[in-house]
Short mmCIF file of N, CA and C in Angstrom, two decimals:
data_model
loop_
_atom_site.label_atom_id
_atom_site.label_comp_id
_atom_site.label_asym_id
_atom_site.label_seq_id
_atom_site.Cartn_x
_atom_site.Cartn_y
_atom_site.Cartn_z
N MET A 1 -3.58 -38.35 -49.17
CA MET A 1 -3.58 -39.14 -47.79
C MET A 1 -3.31 -40.51 -48.06
N PHE A 2 -3.62 -41.13 -49.23
CA PHE A 2 -3.05 -42.61 -49.22
C PHE A 2 -2.01 -42.88 -50.27
N ARG A 3 -0.99 -41.82 -50.58
CA ARG A 3 -0.13 -42.13 -51.51
C ARG A 3 0.95 -43.05 -50.40
N LYS A 4 2.24 -43.60 -50.96
CA LYS A 4 3.26 -44.07 -50.95
C LYS A 4 2.87 -45.44 -49.88
N VAL A 5 1.87 -46.06 -50.56
CA VAL A 5 1.42 -47.35 -49.62
C VAL A 5 2.19 -48.40 -50.46
N SER A 6 2.63 -49.19 -49.59
CA SER A 6 3.48 -50.29 -50.05
C SER A 6 2.49 -51.49 -49.66
N ALA A 7 2.58 -52.74 -50.66
CA ALA A 7 1.85 -53.91 -50.16
C ALA A 7 2.70 -54.93 -50.12
N HIS A 8 2.25 -55.90 -49.21
CA HIS A 8 3.02 -57.13 -49.14
C HIS A 8 2.15 -58.13 -49.91
N SER A 9 2.64 -58.61 -50.83
CA SER A 9 1.98 -59.64 -51.63
C SER A 9 1.83 -60.73 -50.94
N ASP A 10 2.94 -61.32 -50.05
CA ASP A 10 2.73 -62.58 -49.60
C ASP A 10 1.89 -62.68 -48.04
N TYR A 11 1.57 -61.70 -47.95
CA TYR A 11 0.78 -61.63 -46.68
C TYR A 11 -0.79 -62.51 -46.74
N ALA A 12 -1.18 -62.57 -48.15
CA ALA A 12 -2.51 -63.51 -48.23
C ALA A 12 -2.36 -64.78 -47.98
N ASP A 13 -1.27 -65.44 -48.11
CA ASP A 13 -0.78 -66.51 -47.88
C ASP A 13 -0.59 -66.97 -46.22
N ASN A 14 -0.78 -66.09 -45.23
CA ASN A 14 -0.84 -65.83 -44.15
C ASN A 14 -2.01 -66.04 -43.19
N THR A 15 -2.89 -66.38 -43.64
CA THR A 15 -4.30 -66.41 -42.75
C THR A 15 -4.65 -67.75 -42.14
N ASP A 16 -5.66 -67.70 -41.74
CA ASP A 16 -6.17 -68.93 -41.23
C ASP A 16 -7.85 -69.13 -41.41
N ASP A 17 -8.33 -70.14 -41.09
CA ASP A 17 -9.83 -69.95 -41.66
C ASP A 17 -10.68 -68.96 -40.99
N ASP A 18 -10.34 -68.14 -40.31
CA ASP A 18 -10.99 -66.67 -39.96
C ASP A 18 -10.78 -65.66 -40.77
N GLY A 19 -9.37 -65.64 -41.55
CA GLY A 19 -9.09 -64.71 -42.19
C GLY A 19 -7.76 -64.10 -41.96
N ILE A 20 -7.69 -62.83 -41.51
CA ILE A 20 -6.28 -62.30 -41.41
C ILE A 20 -5.91 -62.78 -39.86
N ASP A 21 -4.65 -63.22 -39.72
CA ASP A 21 -3.82 -63.52 -38.41
C ASP A 21 -3.04 -62.46 -37.99
N PRO A 22 -3.38 -61.51 -37.03
CA PRO A 22 -2.95 -60.53 -36.50
C PRO A 22 -1.66 -60.55 -35.96
N ASP A 23 -1.12 -61.84 -35.40
CA ASP A 23 0.47 -62.00 -34.76
C ASP A 23 1.07 -62.11 -36.51
N VAL A 24 0.66 -62.55 -37.21
CA VAL A 24 1.75 -62.60 -38.68
C VAL A 24 1.62 -61.03 -39.16
N PHE A 25 0.55 -60.56 -38.75
CA PHE A 25 0.69 -58.89 -39.27
C PHE A 25 1.42 -58.28 -38.60
N GLU A 26 1.53 -58.10 -37.27
CA GLU A 26 2.31 -57.72 -36.36
C GLU A 26 3.45 -58.00 -36.83
N ARG A 27 4.30 -59.28 -36.81
CA ARG A 27 5.23 -59.46 -37.40
C ARG A 27 6.05 -58.84 -38.62
N LEU A 28 4.99 -58.59 -39.33
CA LEU A 28 5.39 -58.04 -40.90
C LEU A 28 5.44 -56.60 -40.49
N LEU A 29 4.60 -55.90 -39.42
CA LEU A 29 4.90 -54.67 -39.26
C LEU A 29 6.32 -54.15 -38.39
N GLN A 30 6.81 -55.11 -37.53
CA GLN A 30 7.85 -55.25 -37.00
C GLN A 30 9.05 -55.31 -37.83
N GLU A 31 9.21 -56.34 -38.98
CA GLU A 31 10.14 -56.55 -39.80
C GLU A 31 10.16 -55.71 -41.04
N THR A 32 9.03 -54.59 -40.96
CA THR A 32 9.26 -53.80 -42.31
C THR A 32 9.28 -52.59 -41.57
N PRO A 33 10.35 -51.74 -41.87
CA PRO A 33 10.40 -50.54 -41.08
C PRO A 33 9.47 -49.35 -41.78
N ALA A 34 8.59 -48.80 -41.14
CA ALA A 34 7.69 -47.77 -41.44
C ALA A 34 8.42 -46.27 -41.80
N PRO A 35 8.29 -45.46 -42.81
CA PRO A 35 8.76 -44.00 -42.78
C PRO A 35 8.87 -43.50 -41.33
N THR A 36 9.91 -42.65 -41.04
CA THR A 36 9.97 -42.21 -39.73
C THR A 36 9.50 -40.37 -39.99
N GLU A 37 9.68 -40.10 -41.30
CA GLU A 37 9.21 -38.84 -41.07
C GLU A 37 8.28 -38.81 -42.43
N THR A 38 6.99 -38.59 -42.27
CA THR A 38 5.80 -38.45 -43.20
C THR A 38 4.95 -37.38 -42.97
N LYS A 39 4.34 -36.56 -43.85
CA LYS A 39 3.41 -35.67 -43.75
C LYS A 39 2.03 -36.19 -43.65
N TYR A 40 1.76 -37.43 -43.77
CA TYR A 40 0.77 -38.41 -43.93
C TYR A 40 0.41 -38.79 -42.26
N PRO A 41 -0.78 -38.81 -41.96
CA PRO A 41 -0.92 -39.30 -40.36
C PRO A 41 -0.81 -40.38 -40.11
N PHE A 42 -0.87 -41.50 -41.12
CA PHE A 42 -0.96 -42.88 -41.19
C PHE A 42 0.68 -43.33 -41.73
N ARG A 43 1.31 -44.31 -41.26
CA ARG A 43 2.31 -44.60 -41.77
C ARG A 43 2.29 -45.94 -42.80
N ARG A 44 0.95 -46.61 -42.57
CA ARG A 44 0.65 -47.69 -43.26
C ARG A 44 -0.89 -47.87 -43.27
N MET A 45 -1.30 -48.72 -44.28
CA MET A 45 -3.03 -48.73 -44.63
C MET A 45 -2.88 -50.72 -44.59
N LEU A 46 -4.11 -50.91 -44.13
CA LEU A 46 -3.99 -52.63 -44.41
C LEU A 46 -5.88 -52.42 -44.73
N PHE A 47 -5.77 -53.27 -46.11
CA PHE A 47 -7.03 -53.21 -46.61
C PHE A 47 -7.75 -54.93 -45.99
N VAL A 48 -8.86 -54.91 -45.55
CA VAL A 48 -9.15 -55.96 -44.75
C VAL A 48 -10.56 -56.33 -44.81
N MET A 49 -11.10 -57.61 -45.05
CA MET A 49 -12.75 -57.78 -44.67
C MET A 49 -13.04 -58.66 -43.85
N THR A 50 -13.41 -58.44 -42.81
CA THR A 50 -13.84 -58.92 -41.45
C THR A 50 -15.26 -59.42 -41.45
N VAL A 51 -16.02 -58.82 -42.14
CA VAL A 51 -17.22 -59.62 -42.13
C VAL A 51 -17.71 -60.10 -43.73
N HIS A 52 -17.82 -61.51 -43.55
CA HIS A 52 -18.18 -62.30 -44.86
C HIS A 52 -17.38 -62.02 -45.97
N HIS A 53 -15.91 -62.27 -45.34
CA HIS A 53 -14.87 -62.01 -46.55
C HIS A 53 -15.30 -62.94 -47.72
N ASN A 54 -14.40 -62.34 -48.83
CA ASN A 54 -14.84 -62.72 -50.04
C ASN A 54 -13.68 -63.20 -50.50
N PRO A 55 -13.43 -64.48 -50.76
CA PRO A 55 -14.32 -65.64 -51.09
C PRO A 55 -14.45 -66.59 -50.21
N MET A 56 -13.61 -66.24 -48.90
CA MET A 56 -13.68 -67.33 -48.03
C MET A 56 -14.95 -67.40 -47.07
N GLY A 57 -15.77 -66.44 -46.81
CA GLY A 57 -17.12 -66.12 -46.01
C GLY A 57 -16.97 -66.23 -44.76
N SER A 58 -15.75 -65.84 -44.27
CA SER A 58 -15.50 -66.00 -42.98
C SER A 58 -16.00 -64.36 -42.29
N CYS A 59 -16.03 -64.87 -40.83
CA CYS A 59 -15.89 -63.33 -40.05
C CYS A 59 -15.12 -63.45 -38.88
N LEU A 60 -14.08 -62.27 -38.71
CA LEU A 60 -13.24 -62.41 -38.13
C LEU A 60 -13.77 -62.35 -36.80
N PRO A 61 -13.29 -63.20 -35.66
CA PRO A 61 -13.47 -63.20 -34.49
C PRO A 61 -13.53 -61.80 -33.65
N PRO A 62 -14.21 -61.38 -32.65
CA PRO A 62 -13.96 -60.07 -31.65
C PRO A 62 -12.65 -60.01 -31.28
N GLU A 63 -12.01 -61.32 -30.90
CA GLU A 63 -10.86 -60.84 -30.08
C GLU A 63 -9.56 -60.50 -31.29
N LYS A 64 -10.02 -61.09 -32.50
CA LYS A 64 -8.75 -60.64 -33.42
C LYS A 64 -9.13 -59.39 -34.02
N CYS A 65 -10.44 -58.79 -33.97
CA CYS A 65 -10.84 -57.54 -34.27
C CYS A 65 -10.34 -56.39 -33.48
N ARG A 66 -10.31 -56.88 -31.97
CA ARG A 66 -9.79 -55.93 -31.13
C ARG A 66 -8.29 -55.97 -31.41
N ARG A 67 -7.63 -56.70 -31.59
CA ARG A 67 -6.00 -57.00 -31.50
C ARG A 67 -5.58 -56.02 -32.92
N LEU A 68 -6.69 -56.38 -33.94
CA LEU A 68 -5.98 -55.29 -35.27
C LEU A 68 -6.07 -53.75 -34.95
N VAL A 69 -7.29 -53.66 -34.27
CA VAL A 69 -7.06 -52.08 -33.77
C VAL A 69 -6.46 -51.57 -33.07
N SER A 70 -5.88 -52.64 -31.90
CA SER A 70 -4.74 -52.28 -31.28
C SER A 70 -3.47 -52.13 -31.72
N LEU A 71 -3.11 -53.12 -33.11
CA LEU A 71 -2.01 -52.82 -33.40
C LEU A 71 -2.12 -51.48 -34.33
N ALA A 72 -3.06 -51.28 -34.89
CA ALA A 72 -3.20 -49.95 -35.71
C ALA A 72 -2.70 -49.02 -34.96
N ARG A 73 -3.53 -48.78 -33.82
CA ARG A 73 -3.10 -47.62 -32.79
C ARG A 73 -1.39 -47.74 -32.64
N LYS A 74 -0.83 -48.97 -32.09
CA LYS A 74 0.67 -48.87 -31.88
C LYS A 74 1.41 -48.88 -33.18
N TYR A 75 0.99 -49.01 -34.11
CA TYR A 75 2.09 -49.09 -35.44
C TYR A 75 1.59 -47.73 -36.34
N ASP A 76 0.47 -47.11 -35.97
CA ASP A 76 0.21 -46.15 -36.95
C ASP A 76 -0.42 -46.49 -38.23
N VAL A 77 -1.38 -47.46 -38.14
CA VAL A 77 -1.96 -48.12 -39.64
C VAL A 77 -3.54 -47.45 -39.64
N LEU A 78 -3.68 -47.22 -40.80
CA LEU A 78 -4.90 -47.43 -41.10
C LEU A 78 -5.49 -48.30 -41.59
N LEU A 79 -6.97 -48.79 -41.08
CA LEU A 79 -7.68 -49.82 -41.12
C LEU A 79 -8.50 -49.66 -42.26
N PHE A 80 -8.52 -50.19 -43.45
CA PHE A 80 -9.59 -49.67 -44.56
C PHE A 80 -10.20 -51.14 -44.79
N ALA A 81 -11.64 -50.91 -44.16
CA ALA A 81 -12.38 -52.45 -43.88
C ALA A 81 -13.23 -52.22 -44.73
N GLU A 82 -13.52 -53.20 -45.78
CA GLU A 82 -14.46 -53.31 -46.98
C GLU A 82 -15.49 -54.00 -46.41
N ASP A 83 -16.67 -53.29 -46.08
CA ASP A 83 -17.52 -53.74 -45.57
C ASP A 83 -18.77 -53.73 -46.54
N VAL A 84 -18.46 -54.66 -47.61
CA VAL A 84 -19.98 -54.42 -48.51
C VAL A 84 -20.95 -55.47 -48.24
N TYR A 85 -20.31 -56.75 -47.42
CA TYR A 85 -21.22 -57.74 -47.40
C TYR A 85 -22.10 -58.06 -45.85
N ASN A 86 -21.80 -56.99 -45.01
CA ASN A 86 -22.11 -57.23 -43.79
C ASN A 86 -24.08 -57.14 -43.69
N LEU A 87 -24.39 -56.53 -44.79
CA LEU A 87 -25.92 -56.42 -44.77
C LEU A 87 -26.37 -58.10 -45.25
N LEU A 88 -25.58 -58.92 -45.92
CA LEU A 88 -25.70 -60.28 -46.33
C LEU A 88 -25.66 -61.35 -45.02
N THR A 89 -26.46 -61.22 -43.97
CA THR A 89 -26.27 -62.02 -42.68
C THR A 89 -27.44 -62.89 -42.72
N TYR A 90 -27.19 -64.08 -42.80
CA TYR A 90 -28.52 -65.10 -42.64
C TYR A 90 -28.28 -66.23 -41.71
N THR A 91 -28.27 -65.69 -40.31
CA THR A 91 -28.37 -66.22 -39.05
C THR A 91 -29.67 -66.39 -38.55
N GLU A 92 -30.18 -67.18 -37.54
CA GLU A 92 -31.26 -67.29 -37.00
C GLU A 92 -31.58 -65.80 -36.43
N ASP A 93 -31.02 -65.04 -36.17
CA ASP A 93 -31.27 -63.60 -35.35
C ASP A 93 -31.43 -62.84 -36.57
N GLY A 94 -30.81 -62.71 -37.58
CA GLY A 94 -30.46 -61.66 -38.46
C GLY A 94 -29.86 -60.79 -38.20
N VAL A 95 -28.95 -60.73 -37.21
CA VAL A 95 -27.91 -59.74 -36.84
C VAL A 95 -26.58 -60.04 -37.07
N PRO A 96 -25.91 -58.83 -37.94
CA PRO A 96 -24.49 -59.19 -38.83
C PRO A 96 -23.56 -59.08 -37.39
N PRO A 97 -22.49 -59.63 -37.78
CA PRO A 97 -21.50 -59.58 -36.77
C PRO A 97 -21.00 -58.00 -36.72
N PRO A 98 -20.50 -57.80 -35.66
CA PRO A 98 -20.14 -56.06 -35.72
C PRO A 98 -18.98 -55.99 -36.87
N ARG A 99 -18.95 -54.80 -37.36
CA ARG A 99 -17.76 -54.27 -37.98
C ARG A 99 -16.72 -53.79 -37.61
N LEU A 100 -15.46 -54.00 -38.16
CA LEU A 100 -14.22 -53.41 -37.39
C LEU A 100 -14.16 -52.23 -36.83
N LEU A 101 -15.00 -51.21 -37.46
CA LEU A 101 -15.18 -49.86 -36.85
C LEU A 101 -15.79 -49.92 -35.64
N ALA A 102 -16.59 -51.05 -35.16
CA ALA A 102 -17.27 -50.68 -33.93
C ALA A 102 -16.09 -51.15 -32.80
N TYR A 103 -15.01 -51.68 -33.40
CA TYR A 103 -13.90 -52.11 -32.23
C TYR A 103 -12.87 -50.72 -32.41
N ASP A 104 -13.01 -49.83 -32.97
CA ASP A 104 -12.12 -48.68 -33.03
C ASP A 104 -13.34 -47.87 -31.87
N ASN A 105 -13.08 -48.04 -30.97
CA ASN A 105 -13.91 -47.65 -29.78
C ASN A 105 -13.52 -46.10 -29.21
N LYS A 106 -14.32 -45.00 -29.49
CA LYS A 106 -14.02 -43.65 -28.92
C LYS A 106 -13.85 -43.29 -27.43
N GLU A 107 -14.63 -44.36 -26.73
CA GLU A 107 -14.71 -44.17 -25.31
C GLU A 107 -13.14 -44.75 -24.63
N GLU A 108 -12.46 -45.16 -25.35
CA GLU A 108 -11.20 -45.84 -25.00
C GLU A 108 -10.05 -44.63 -24.75
N PRO A 109 -9.15 -44.70 -23.89
CA PRO A 109 -8.30 -43.42 -23.74
C PRO A 109 -7.32 -43.46 -24.94
N ASP A 110 -7.07 -44.52 -25.82
CA ASP A 110 -6.11 -44.25 -27.00
C ASP A 110 -6.33 -44.05 -28.18
N TYR A 111 -8.12 -43.69 -28.30
CA TYR A 111 -8.66 -43.51 -29.37
C TYR A 111 -8.22 -42.28 -30.17
N ARG A 112 -7.80 -42.27 -31.63
CA ARG A 112 -7.54 -41.37 -32.25
C ARG A 112 -8.50 -41.58 -33.70
N GLY A 113 -8.94 -42.59 -33.76
CA GLY A 113 -10.00 -43.10 -35.01
C GLY A 113 -8.55 -43.81 -35.92
N HIS A 114 -8.72 -44.90 -36.04
CA HIS A 114 -7.74 -45.60 -37.13
C HIS A 114 -8.79 -46.58 -38.25
N THR A 115 -9.85 -46.26 -38.22
CA THR A 115 -10.50 -47.18 -39.21
C THR A 115 -11.57 -46.49 -39.76
N ILE A 116 -11.69 -47.07 -41.44
CA ILE A 116 -12.76 -46.59 -42.16
C ILE A 116 -13.53 -47.47 -42.70
N SER A 117 -14.84 -47.76 -42.34
CA SER A 117 -15.45 -48.53 -43.08
C SER A 117 -15.97 -48.07 -44.37
N ASN A 118 -15.86 -48.66 -45.39
CA ASN A 118 -16.35 -48.67 -46.78
C ASN A 118 -17.22 -49.57 -47.06
N CYS A 119 -18.70 -48.97 -47.32
CA CYS A 119 -19.99 -49.73 -47.56
C CYS A 119 -20.26 -49.21 -48.94
N THR A 120 -21.46 -50.24 -49.08
CA THR A 120 -22.24 -50.21 -50.55
C THR A 120 -23.45 -51.05 -50.87
N PHE A 121 -24.25 -50.47 -51.37
CA PHE A 121 -25.30 -51.08 -51.85
C PHE A 121 -24.90 -51.90 -53.55
N SER A 122 -24.04 -51.60 -53.98
CA SER A 122 -23.70 -51.84 -54.98
C SER A 122 -23.72 -53.78 -55.20
N LYS A 123 -23.04 -54.13 -54.39
CA LYS A 123 -22.66 -55.53 -54.43
C LYS A 123 -24.04 -56.16 -54.17
N ILE A 124 -25.06 -55.49 -53.35
CA ILE A 124 -25.93 -56.85 -52.92
C ILE A 124 -27.60 -55.81 -53.48
N PHE A 125 -27.49 -54.60 -53.90
CA PHE A 125 -28.93 -54.18 -54.39
C PHE A 125 -28.91 -53.45 -55.80
N SER A 126 -28.13 -52.91 -55.87
CA SER A 126 -27.96 -52.65 -57.61
C SER A 126 -26.34 -52.23 -58.24
N PRO A 127 -26.06 -53.15 -59.04
CA PRO A 127 -24.65 -53.16 -59.38
C PRO A 127 -24.45 -51.60 -60.06
N GLY A 128 -25.51 -51.32 -60.99
CA GLY A 128 -25.12 -50.39 -61.82
C GLY A 128 -25.23 -49.09 -61.11
N MET A 129 -25.82 -48.68 -60.00
CA MET A 129 -25.94 -47.54 -59.13
C MET A 129 -24.65 -46.71 -58.76
N ARG A 130 -23.91 -47.85 -58.04
CA ARG A 130 -22.49 -47.44 -57.62
C ARG A 130 -22.95 -46.62 -56.51
N LEU A 131 -23.94 -46.60 -55.21
CA LEU A 131 -24.17 -46.22 -54.25
C LEU A 131 -23.14 -46.56 -53.22
N GLY A 132 -22.39 -45.80 -52.58
CA GLY A 132 -21.66 -46.03 -51.38
C GLY A 132 -21.73 -44.99 -50.37
N TRP A 133 -20.79 -45.27 -49.16
CA TRP A 133 -20.65 -44.55 -48.62
C TRP A 133 -19.64 -45.09 -47.38
N ILE A 134 -19.13 -44.04 -46.28
CA ILE A 134 -18.07 -44.39 -45.50
C ILE A 134 -18.49 -44.18 -44.02
N GLU A 135 -17.70 -44.56 -43.00
CA GLU A 135 -18.21 -44.32 -41.56
C GLU A 135 -16.81 -44.44 -41.50
N THR A 136 -16.44 -43.49 -40.47
CA THR A 136 -15.28 -43.40 -39.83
C THR A 136 -15.02 -42.03 -38.72
N SER A 137 -14.19 -42.17 -38.24
CA SER A 137 -13.88 -41.05 -37.04
C SER A 137 -13.73 -39.54 -37.66
N PRO A 138 -14.06 -38.61 -36.94
CA PRO A 138 -14.12 -36.98 -37.43
C PRO A 138 -12.68 -36.73 -37.98
N ARG A 139 -11.70 -37.19 -37.27
CA ARG A 139 -10.35 -36.80 -37.89
C ARG A 139 -10.17 -37.27 -39.41
N ILE A 140 -10.49 -38.59 -39.67
CA ILE A 140 -10.32 -39.02 -41.20
C ILE A 140 -11.19 -38.40 -41.95
N ILE A 141 -12.29 -38.02 -41.82
CA ILE A 141 -13.60 -37.22 -42.47
C ILE A 141 -12.77 -35.97 -42.74
N GLN A 142 -12.27 -35.43 -42.10
CA GLN A 142 -11.56 -33.99 -42.46
C GLN A 142 -10.51 -34.01 -43.03
N MET A 143 -9.55 -35.12 -42.89
CA MET A 143 -8.39 -35.42 -43.80
C MET A 143 -9.17 -35.65 -45.49
N LEU A 144 -10.10 -36.56 -45.50
CA LEU A 144 -10.86 -36.78 -46.74
C LEU A 144 -11.49 -35.27 -47.11
N ARG A 145 -12.37 -34.72 -46.58
CA ARG A 145 -12.81 -33.46 -46.92
C ARG A 145 -11.68 -32.69 -47.52
N ASP A 146 -10.41 -32.58 -47.05
CA ASP A 146 -9.34 -31.73 -47.05
C ASP A 146 -8.79 -32.44 -48.41
N CYS A 147 -8.84 -33.62 -48.87
CA CYS A 147 -8.33 -34.34 -50.13
C CYS A 147 -9.11 -33.89 -51.22
N ILE A 148 -10.24 -33.94 -51.02
CA ILE A 148 -11.37 -33.67 -52.00
C ILE A 148 -11.09 -32.21 -52.35
N VAL A 149 -11.56 -31.23 -51.52
CA VAL A 149 -11.62 -30.14 -51.72
C VAL A 149 -10.39 -29.27 -52.47
N THR A 150 -9.05 -29.83 -51.65
CA THR A 150 -7.95 -29.14 -52.48
C THR A 150 -7.30 -30.10 -53.26
N GLY A 151 -7.71 -31.16 -53.98
CA GLY A 151 -7.50 -32.03 -54.74
C GLY A 151 -7.19 -31.58 -56.18
N GLY A 152 -7.71 -30.62 -56.40
CA GLY A 152 -7.50 -30.06 -57.67
C GLY A 152 -8.42 -30.72 -58.83
N GLY A 153 -8.30 -30.34 -59.80
CA GLY A 153 -9.07 -30.65 -60.89
C GLY A 153 -10.25 -30.57 -61.38
N HIS A 154 -11.07 -30.33 -62.40
CA HIS A 154 -12.27 -30.04 -62.37
C HIS A 154 -13.29 -31.24 -62.41
N PRO A 155 -14.45 -30.76 -62.18
CA PRO A 155 -15.35 -31.65 -61.53
C PRO A 155 -15.93 -32.44 -62.94
N THR A 156 -15.88 -33.76 -63.19
CA THR A 156 -16.62 -34.16 -64.31
C THR A 156 -17.73 -34.41 -64.26
N CYS A 157 -18.26 -34.56 -63.16
CA CYS A 157 -19.85 -35.02 -63.13
C CYS A 157 -20.38 -34.37 -61.99
N PRO A 158 -21.79 -34.42 -61.91
CA PRO A 158 -22.33 -33.97 -60.76
C PRO A 158 -21.88 -34.70 -59.18
N ARG A 159 -21.40 -35.73 -59.39
CA ARG A 159 -21.04 -36.54 -57.90
C ARG A 159 -19.70 -36.01 -57.60
N HIS A 160 -18.78 -35.27 -58.23
CA HIS A 160 -18.02 -34.88 -57.65
C HIS A 160 -17.84 -33.32 -57.03
N VAL A 161 -19.30 -32.80 -57.19
CA VAL A 161 -19.19 -31.60 -56.95
C VAL A 161 -20.05 -31.83 -55.26
N LEU A 162 -21.14 -33.22 -55.43
CA LEU A 162 -21.88 -33.30 -54.27
C LEU A 162 -20.80 -34.13 -53.07
N CYS A 163 -19.67 -34.62 -53.26
CA CYS A 163 -19.07 -35.42 -52.42
C CYS A 163 -18.62 -34.69 -51.31
N PRO A 164 -18.08 -33.52 -51.51
CA PRO A 164 -17.56 -32.86 -50.20
C PRO A 164 -18.30 -32.47 -49.20
N GLY A 165 -19.56 -32.20 -49.59
CA GLY A 165 -20.68 -31.80 -49.04
C GLY A 165 -21.43 -32.94 -48.24
N CYS A 166 -21.14 -33.92 -48.65
CA CYS A 166 -21.60 -35.24 -47.95
C CYS A 166 -20.75 -36.01 -46.71
N LEU A 167 -19.50 -35.46 -46.93
CA LEU A 167 -18.74 -35.93 -45.58
C LEU A 167 -19.13 -35.19 -44.68
N CYS A 168 -19.49 -35.81 -43.48
CA CYS A 168 -20.11 -35.25 -42.36
C CYS A 168 -19.81 -35.64 -41.05
N THR A 169 -19.87 -34.85 -40.08
CA THR A 169 -19.60 -35.34 -38.76
C THR A 169 -20.94 -36.06 -38.03
N ASP A 170 -21.18 -36.05 -36.97
CA ASP A 170 -22.34 -36.45 -36.41
C ASP A 170 -23.55 -35.56 -36.33
N ARG A 171 -23.28 -34.47 -36.96
CA ARG A 171 -24.46 -33.47 -36.60
C ARG A 171 -25.05 -33.65 -37.97
N GLY A 172 -25.00 -34.36 -38.93
CA GLY A 172 -25.88 -34.47 -40.11
C GLY A 172 -25.20 -34.58 -41.31
N LEU A 173 -25.71 -35.12 -42.28
CA LEU A 173 -25.34 -35.55 -43.49
C LEU A 173 -25.04 -34.43 -44.10
N LEU A 174 -25.38 -33.37 -44.60
CA LEU A 174 -25.23 -32.09 -44.99
C LEU A 174 -24.23 -31.15 -44.34
N HIS A 175 -24.03 -31.18 -43.06
CA HIS A 175 -22.94 -30.64 -42.09
C HIS A 175 -21.76 -30.19 -43.08
N GLY A 176 -21.80 -28.74 -43.01
CA GLY A 176 -20.40 -28.31 -43.71
C GLY A 176 -20.66 -28.07 -45.03
N TRP A 177 -21.89 -28.39 -45.51
CA TRP A 177 -22.06 -27.97 -46.92
C TRP A 177 -21.74 -27.01 -47.63
N ASN A 178 -21.75 -25.64 -46.63
CA ASN A 178 -21.67 -24.22 -47.07
C ASN A 178 -19.92 -23.87 -47.12
N LYS A 179 -19.28 -24.70 -46.59
CA LYS A 179 -17.90 -24.18 -46.08
C LYS A 179 -16.94 -24.57 -47.03
#
């Protein structure tokens, strides 16, 4: 699912005080041709931290988050949001800013699910525990389940056996365990 991902090492220089600049990102998408034929559902992938960016500490404003999701839909980009610090919000009301996943709204007519929210307790609670989870759309969950189940290889530890059963839909954590 994530093969053939090319990176733009020069992109990191094209940020502003808030983080990623969607206009620069769109220009890169336009200047760099995407594969015209692919068996993968996304032509590109962007790894991004929109909430409490490390090391900048910035949070991407809502209008830029909406624009990133719009660009992802237009150019078939998977947005992989590293949401490892969103629980560390020190504001008066204590409410963290919305994660990028919140802007990939399933009520919108062009919604297909372009965002993965990668979360963990490892950065804030117990670094040795390596406990994490993802939140995403049902179609990406199914793609990840297919990759894990058909990926081949022998499970080297119990977590490799547990993972396919824990990828779930909104019907519950262990939905599909026996499939």
